[in-house]
């Protein structure tokens, strides 16, 4: 006799909504602490593609439903079929990395800021995903870990790129070798999160609203400058800084920002 699917099994693995330029992306497998099975992974890749082609997008808030952000890879489910591993390690169309790396690097590739909300468990793949976000707001008692070492593997979702400039190399080495679990407060001290807040979703929404008050051209240029500069020489960084600034100076949105400040009113930006 076939067991009927539960209500949770029939729900979308990822919930996506867009209001006033703010996209809410919610991992939706709460009964499993949003662990990454193939359905959730596929849904996330589809959402990243959708967001990359969404007009009027200003900010993304990434979170998990239920008690946790993401407890990592559903090892039993994903590794039960060797074809899954081959697919995850295959190329991601349009990018120089593979599909599983895109689960983290895909957030970096978006033109707009991504804010991750970290509550409950944030292990393994979950931690690597939030490292791909631009800002990470954690509950003080959230639990974070580079968990892959417990399974005899290394973290392979781009953390060698995304952690650069945030987490000291020796700290990341220690956490990877030991698979230790740290709190949100400790993660703040170690550079893994941007802030801690008793209500991280509320803080993320507050930041998103503040970002939406700024020129969308400035916001996108800021992300590009700070995201791409890590792989450049000092001369290349300075050249990019000048190039981006020249594009902004005198542009309609930049002039609107000036006039709104002088006239003490809210700016009205063109988001096309």
CSV table of C-alpha atoms in Angstrom, one decimal:
chain,number,residue,atom,x,y,z
A,1,UNK,CA,0.0,0.0,0.0
A,2,UNK,CA,1.4,3.5,-0.9
A,3,UNK,CA,1.7,6.0,1.9
A,4,UNK,CA,0.0,9.2,1.0
A,5,UNK,CA,2.3,12.3,1.0
A,6,UNK,CA,2.3,14.5,4.1
A,7,UNK,CA,1.2,18.1,3.8
A,8,UNK,CA,4.9,19.1,4.1
A,9,UNK,CA,5.9,16.9,1.2
A,10,UNK,CA,3.4,18.6,-1.1
A,11,UNK,CA,4.6,22.1,-0.2
A,12,UNK,CA,7.1,24.0,-2.4
A,13,UNK,CA,10.7,23.5,-1.2
A,14,UNK,CA,11.4,27.2,-1.6
A,15,UNK,CA,9.0,30.1,-1.1
A,16,UNK,CA,9.6,33.2,-3.1
A,17,UNK,CA,7.8,36.5,-2.8
A,18,UNK,CA,8.6,40.1,-4.0
A,19,UNK,CA,7.2,43.2,-2.5
A,20,UNK,CA,8.4,46.8,-3.1
A,21,UNK,CA,11.7,45.5,-4.5
A,22,UNK,CA,12.4,43.2,-1.6
A,23,UNK,CA,12.5,39.5,-2.4
A,24,UNK,CA,11.9,37.0,0.4
A,25,UNK,CA,13.4,33.6,-0.3
A,26,UNK,CA,12.5,31.0,2.3
A,27,UNK,CA,13.9,27.4,2.5
A,28,UNK,CA,10.7,25.4,3.2
A,29,UNK,CA,11.5,22.0,4.7
A,30,UNK,CA,11.0,22.8,8.4
A,31,UNK,CA,10.4,19.3,9.5
A,32,UNK,CA,14.0,18.4,8.5
A,33,UNK,CA,15.5,21.8,9.6
A,34,UNK,CA,15.6,22.7,5.9
A,35,UNK,CA,18.3,20.1,5.2
A,36,UNK,CA,19.3,20.1,1.5
A,37,UNK,CA,17.7,17.3,-0.4
A,38,UNK,CA,17.7,17.1,-4.2
A,39,UNK,CA,14.3,18.8,-4.4
A,40,UNK,CA,15.4,21.7,-2.3
A,41,UNK,CA,18.7,22.1,-4.1
A,42,UNK,CA,16.9,22.1,-7.5
A,43,UNK,CA,14.4,24.6,-6.2
A,44,UNK,CA,17.1,26.9,-5.0
A,45,UNK,CA,18.9,26.9,-8.3
A,46,UNK,CA,15.6,27.7,-10.1
A,47,UNK,CA,15.0,30.6,-7.7
A,48,UNK,CA,18.5,32.0,-8.2
A,49,UNK,CA,17.8,32.0,-12.0
A,50,UNK,CA,14.5,33.7,-11.5
A,51,UNK,CA,16.0,36.4,-9.3
A,52,UNK,CA,18.8,37.0,-11.8
A,53,UNK,CA,16.1,37.9,-14.3
A,54,UNK,CA,13.7,39.8,-12.1
A,55,UNK,CA,13.2,43.5,-12.8
A,56,UNK,CA,12.8,46.0,-10.0
A,57,UNK,CA,14.7,43.8,-7.6
A,58,UNK,CA,16.4,45.8,-4.9
A,59,UNK,CA,17.3,43.4,-2.0
A,60,UNK,CA,17.0,39.7,-1.2
A,61,UNK,CA,16.3,38.3,2.3
A,62,UNK,CA,17.3,34.6,2.6
A,63,UNK,CA,15.9,32.6,5.5
A,64,UNK,CA,14.6,29.3,6.6
A,65,UNK,CA,11.1,28.3,7.7
A,66,UNK,CA,10.6,26.7,11.1
A,67,UNK,CA,13.3,26.6,13.8
A,68,UNK,CA,16.5,26.6,11.6
A,69,UNK,CA,18.0,28.2,8.6
A,70,UNK,CA,19.5,25.0,7.2
A,71,UNK,CA,21.1,21.9,8.9
A,72,UNK,CA,23.2,21.0,5.9
A,73,UNK,CA,23.1,18.4,3.3
A,74,UNK,CA,20.6,15.5,3.6
A,75,UNK,CA,23.5,13.0,3.2
A,76,UNK,CA,21.4,9.9,3.2
A,77,UNK,CA,19.0,11.2,0.6
A,78,UNK,CA,21.5,12.8,-1.7
A,79,UNK,CA,24.2,10.2,-1.6
A,80,UNK,CA,21.8,7.3,-2.0
A,81,UNK,CA,22.1,7.7,-5.8
A,82,UNK,CA,25.6,8.3,-7.3
A,83,UNK,CA,24.0,10.2,-10.2
A,84,UNK,CA,23.1,12.9,-7.7
A,85,UNK,CA,26.7,13.6,-6.9
A,86,UNK,CA,27.7,13.7,-10.6
A,87,UNK,CA,24.9,16.1,-11.3
A,88,UNK,CA,25.8,18.4,-8.4
A,89,UNK,CA,29.4,18.5,-9.5
A,90,UNK,CA,28.6,19.2,-13.1
A,91,UNK,CA,28.9,22.7,-14.6
A,92,UNK,CA,26.4,25.4,-13.9
A,93,UNK,CA,25.3,27.1,-17.2
A,94,UNK,CA,26.7,30.5,-17.6
A,95,UNK,CA,29.1,30.3,-14.6
A,96,UNK,CA,32.7,29.0,-14.1
A,97,UNK,CA,31.7,26.8,-11.2
A,98,UNK,CA,29.5,23.8,-10.6
A,99,UNK,CA,25.9,23.5,-9.5
A,100,UNK,CA,26.6,22.8,-5.8
A,101,UNK,CA,29.0,25.8,-5.6
A,102,UNK,CA,26.3,27.9,-7.2
A,103,UNK,CA,24.1,27.4,-4.1
A,104,UNK,CA,26.4,29.8,-2.4
A,105,UNK,CA,28.1,31.7,-5.2
A,106,UNK,CA,24.8,32.4,-6.9
A,107,UNK,CA,23.9,34.9,-4.2
A,108,UNK,CA,27.1,36.7,-4.8
A,109,UNK,CA,26.5,36.8,-8.5
A,110,UNK,CA,23.2,38.7,-8.0
A,111,UNK,CA,23.6,42.4,-8.7
A,112,UNK,CA,21.7,43.4,-5.5
A,113,UNK,CA,22.5,42.8,-1.8
A,114,UNK,CA,21.5,39.5,-0.2
A,115,UNK,CA,20.8,39.5,3.6
A,116,UNK,CA,20.8,36.0,5.2
A,117,UNK,CA,18.8,35.5,8.4
A,118,UNK,CA,20.4,32.9,10.6
A,119,UNK,CA,18.4,31.1,13.3
A,120,UNK,CA,18.7,27.6,14.8
A,121,UNK,CA,21.0,25.2,13.0
A,122,UNK,CA,23.3,26.5,10.2
A,123,UNK,CA,25.5,23.6,9.4
A,124,UNK,CA,27.6,22.5,6.5
A,125,UNK,CA,25.9,23.5,3.3
A,126,UNK,CA,23.7,25.9,5.2
A,127,UNK,CA,26.8,27.8,6.6
A,128,UNK,CA,28.4,27.8,3.1
A,129,UNK,CA,25.2,29.3,1.7
A,130,UNK,CA,25.1,32.2,4.1
A,131,UNK,CA,28.7,32.9,3.4
A,132,UNK,CA,27.6,33.7,-0.2
A,133,UNK,CA,25.3,36.4,1.2
A,134,UNK,CA,26.5,40.0,1.5
A,135,UNK,CA,25.1,40.5,5.0
A,136,UNK,CA,24.4,37.8,7.7
A,137,UNK,CA,22.2,38.6,10.7
A,138,UNK,CA,22.2,35.8,13.3
A,139,UNK,CA,20.4,35.1,16.5
A,140,UNK,CA,22.9,35.1,19.4
A,141,UNK,CA,22.0,31.4,20.1
A,142,UNK,CA,22.1,30.2,16.5
A,143,UNK,CA,24.3,27.2,16.0
A,144,UNK,CA,26.9,27.4,13.2
A,145,UNK,CA,29.4,24.7,12.0
A,146,UNK,CA,31.5,23.7,9.1
A,147,UNK,CA,30.2,20.2,9.4
A,148,UNK,CA,31.6,18.4,6.4
A,149,UNK,CA,34.6,17.0,8.2
A,150,UNK,CA,32.3,14.7,10.2
A,151,UNK,CA,31.4,13.0,6.9
A,152,UNK,CA,35.0,12.7,5.7
A,153,UNK,CA,34.7,15.4,3.1
A,154,UNK,CA,35.8,19.0,2.7
A,155,UNK,CA,33.4,22.0,2.3
A,156,UNK,CA,33.0,22.4,-1.5
A,157,UNK,CA,30.3,25.1,-1.9
A,158,UNK,CA,32.8,28.0,-2.5
A,159,UNK,CA,33.7,28.8,1.0
A,160,UNK,CA,37.4,29.2,0.0
A,161,UNK,CA,36.1,32.2,-2.0
A,162,UNK,CA,33.2,33.5,0.1
A,163,UNK,CA,35.0,33.4,3.5
A,164,UNK,CA,37.9,35.5,2.2
A,165,UNK,CA,37.9,38.8,3.9
A,166,UNK,CA,35.5,37.7,6.6
A,167,UNK,CA,37.0,34.8,8.4
A,168,UNK,CA,40.7,34.4,9.3
A,169,UNK,CA,42.3,31.5,7.5
A,170,UNK,CA,43.4,29.8,10.7
A,171,UNK,CA,39.9,30.1,12.2
A,172,UNK,CA,38.4,28.6,9.1
A,173,UNK,CA,41.0,25.8,9.2
A,174,UNK,CA,40.2,25.0,12.9
A,175,UNK,CA,36.5,25.0,12.3
A,176,UNK,CA,36.8,22.8,9.2
A,177,UNK,CA,39.2,20.3,10.9
A,178,UNK,CA,37.2,20.0,14.1
A,179,UNK,CA,33.6,20.4,12.9
A,180,UNK,CA,33.0,22.4,16.1
A,181,UNK,CA,29.7,24.1,16.6
A,182,UNK,CA,29.8,27.8,17.6
A,183,UNK,CA,27.0,30.2,18.7
A,184,UNK,CA,25.9,33.3,16.8
A,185,UNK,CA,27.7,35.4,19.3
A,186,UNK,CA,31.0,33.6,18.7
A,187,UNK,CA,30.4,33.6,14.9
A,188,UNK,CA,30.2,37.4,15.2
A,189,UNK,CA,33.6,37.5,16.9
A,190,UNK,CA,35.1,35.2,14.3
A,191,UNK,CA,33.7,37.2,11.3
A,192,UNK,CA,31.2,34.7,10.1
A,193,UNK,CA,28.2,36.9,10.6
A,194,UNK,CA,27.7,40.7,10.3
A,195,UNK,CA,25.5,41.3,13.3
A,196,UNK,CA,23.6,39.4,16.0
A,197,UNK,CA,20.0,40.3,16.8
A,198,UNK,CA,17.3,38.8,19.1
A,199,UNK,CA,14.9,39.1,16.1
A,200,UNK,CA,17.2,38.7,13.0
A,201,UNK,CA,14.3,38.8,10.5
A,202,UNK,CA,13.1,42.1,11.8
A,203,UNK,CA,16.7,43.5,11.6
A,204,UNK,CA,17.1,42.1,8.1
A,205,UNK,CA,13.8,43.7,7.0
A,206,UNK,CA,14.9,47.0,8.5
A,207,UNK,CA,18.2,46.9,6.6
A,208,UNK,CA,16.3,46.0,3.4
A,209,UNK,CA,14.1,49.0,3.7
A,210,UNK,CA,17.1,51.3,4.4
A,211,UNK,CA,18.9,49.9,1.3
A,212,UNK,CA,15.8,50.6,-0.8
A,213,UNK,CA,16.0,54.2,0.1
A,214,UNK,CA,19.4,54.5,-1.7
A,215,UNK,CA,20.0,54.9,-5.4
A,216,UNK,CA,19.8,51.4,-7.0
A,217,UNK,CA,22.7,52.3,-9.2
A,218,UNK,CA,24.9,53.1,-6.2
A,219,UNK,CA,23.8,49.9,-4.5
A,220,UNK,CA,24.7,47.7,-7.5
A,221,UNK,CA,28.0,49.5,-8.0
A,222,UNK,CA,28.9,49.1,-4.3
A,223,UNK,CA,28.3,45.4,-4.5
A,224,UNK,CA,30.3,45.0,-7.7
A,225,UNK,CA,33.2,47.0,-6.4
A,226,UNK,CA,33.5,45.2,-3.0
A,227,UNK,CA,32.6,41.8,-4.4
A,228,UNK,CA,35.0,41.8,-7.3
A,229,UNK,CA,38.0,43.6,-5.8
A,230,UNK,CA,39.3,40.6,-3.9
A,231,UNK,CA,40.8,39.0,-7.0
A,232,UNK,CA,42.4,42.3,-8.3
A,233,UNK,CA,45.6,44.1,-7.8
A,234,UNK,CA,45.5,47.5,-6.0
A,235,UNK,CA,45.8,49.3,-9.4
A,236,UNK,CA,42.9,47.3,-10.8
A,237,UNK,CA,40.8,48.0,-7.7
A,238,UNK,CA,41.5,51.8,-8.1
A,239,UNK,CA,40.7,51.7,-11.8
A,240,UNK,CA,37.4,49.9,-11.1
A,241,UNK,CA,36.5,52.4,-8.4
A,242,UNK,CA,37.1,55.3,-10.8
A,243,UNK,CA,35.2,53.6,-13.6
A,244,UNK,CA,32.1,52.9,-11.5
A,245,UNK,CA,32.1,56.4,-10.0
A,246,UNK,CA,32.3,58.0,-13.4
A,247,UNK,CA,29.2,56.2,-14.4
A,248,UNK,CA,27.3,57.4,-11.3
A,249,UNK,CA,28.4,61.0,-11.3
A,250,UNK,CA,25.7,63.1,-13.0
A,251,UNK,CA,23.4,60.2,-13.7
A,252,UNK,CA,19.7,60.7,-13.2
A,253,UNK,CA,19.6,58.7,-10.0
A,254,UNK,CA,22.6,60.4,-8.6
A,255,UNK,CA,21.2,63.8,-9.3
A,256,UNK,CA,17.9,62.7,-7.7
A,257,UNK,CA,19.8,61.6,-4.6
A,258,UNK,CA,21.4,65.1,-4.4
A,259,UNK,CA,18.1,67.0,-5.0
A,260,UNK,CA,16.2,64.8,-2.4
A,261,UNK,CA,18.8,65.6,0.2
A,262,UNK,CA,18.8,69.3,-0.5
A,263,UNK,CA,15.0,69.5,-0.6
A,264,UNK,CA,14.7,67.2,2.5
A,265,UNK,CA,12.3,64.8,0.8
A,266,UNK,CA,12.3,61.1,0.0
A,267,UNK,CA,14.0,60.3,-3.4
A,268,UNK,CA,12.1,58.9,-6.3
A,269,UNK,CA,14.6,56.6,-8.2
A,270,UNK,CA,14.3,55.1,-11.6
A,271,UNK,CA,14.7,51.3,-11.1
A,272,UNK,CA,14.6,50.3,-14.8
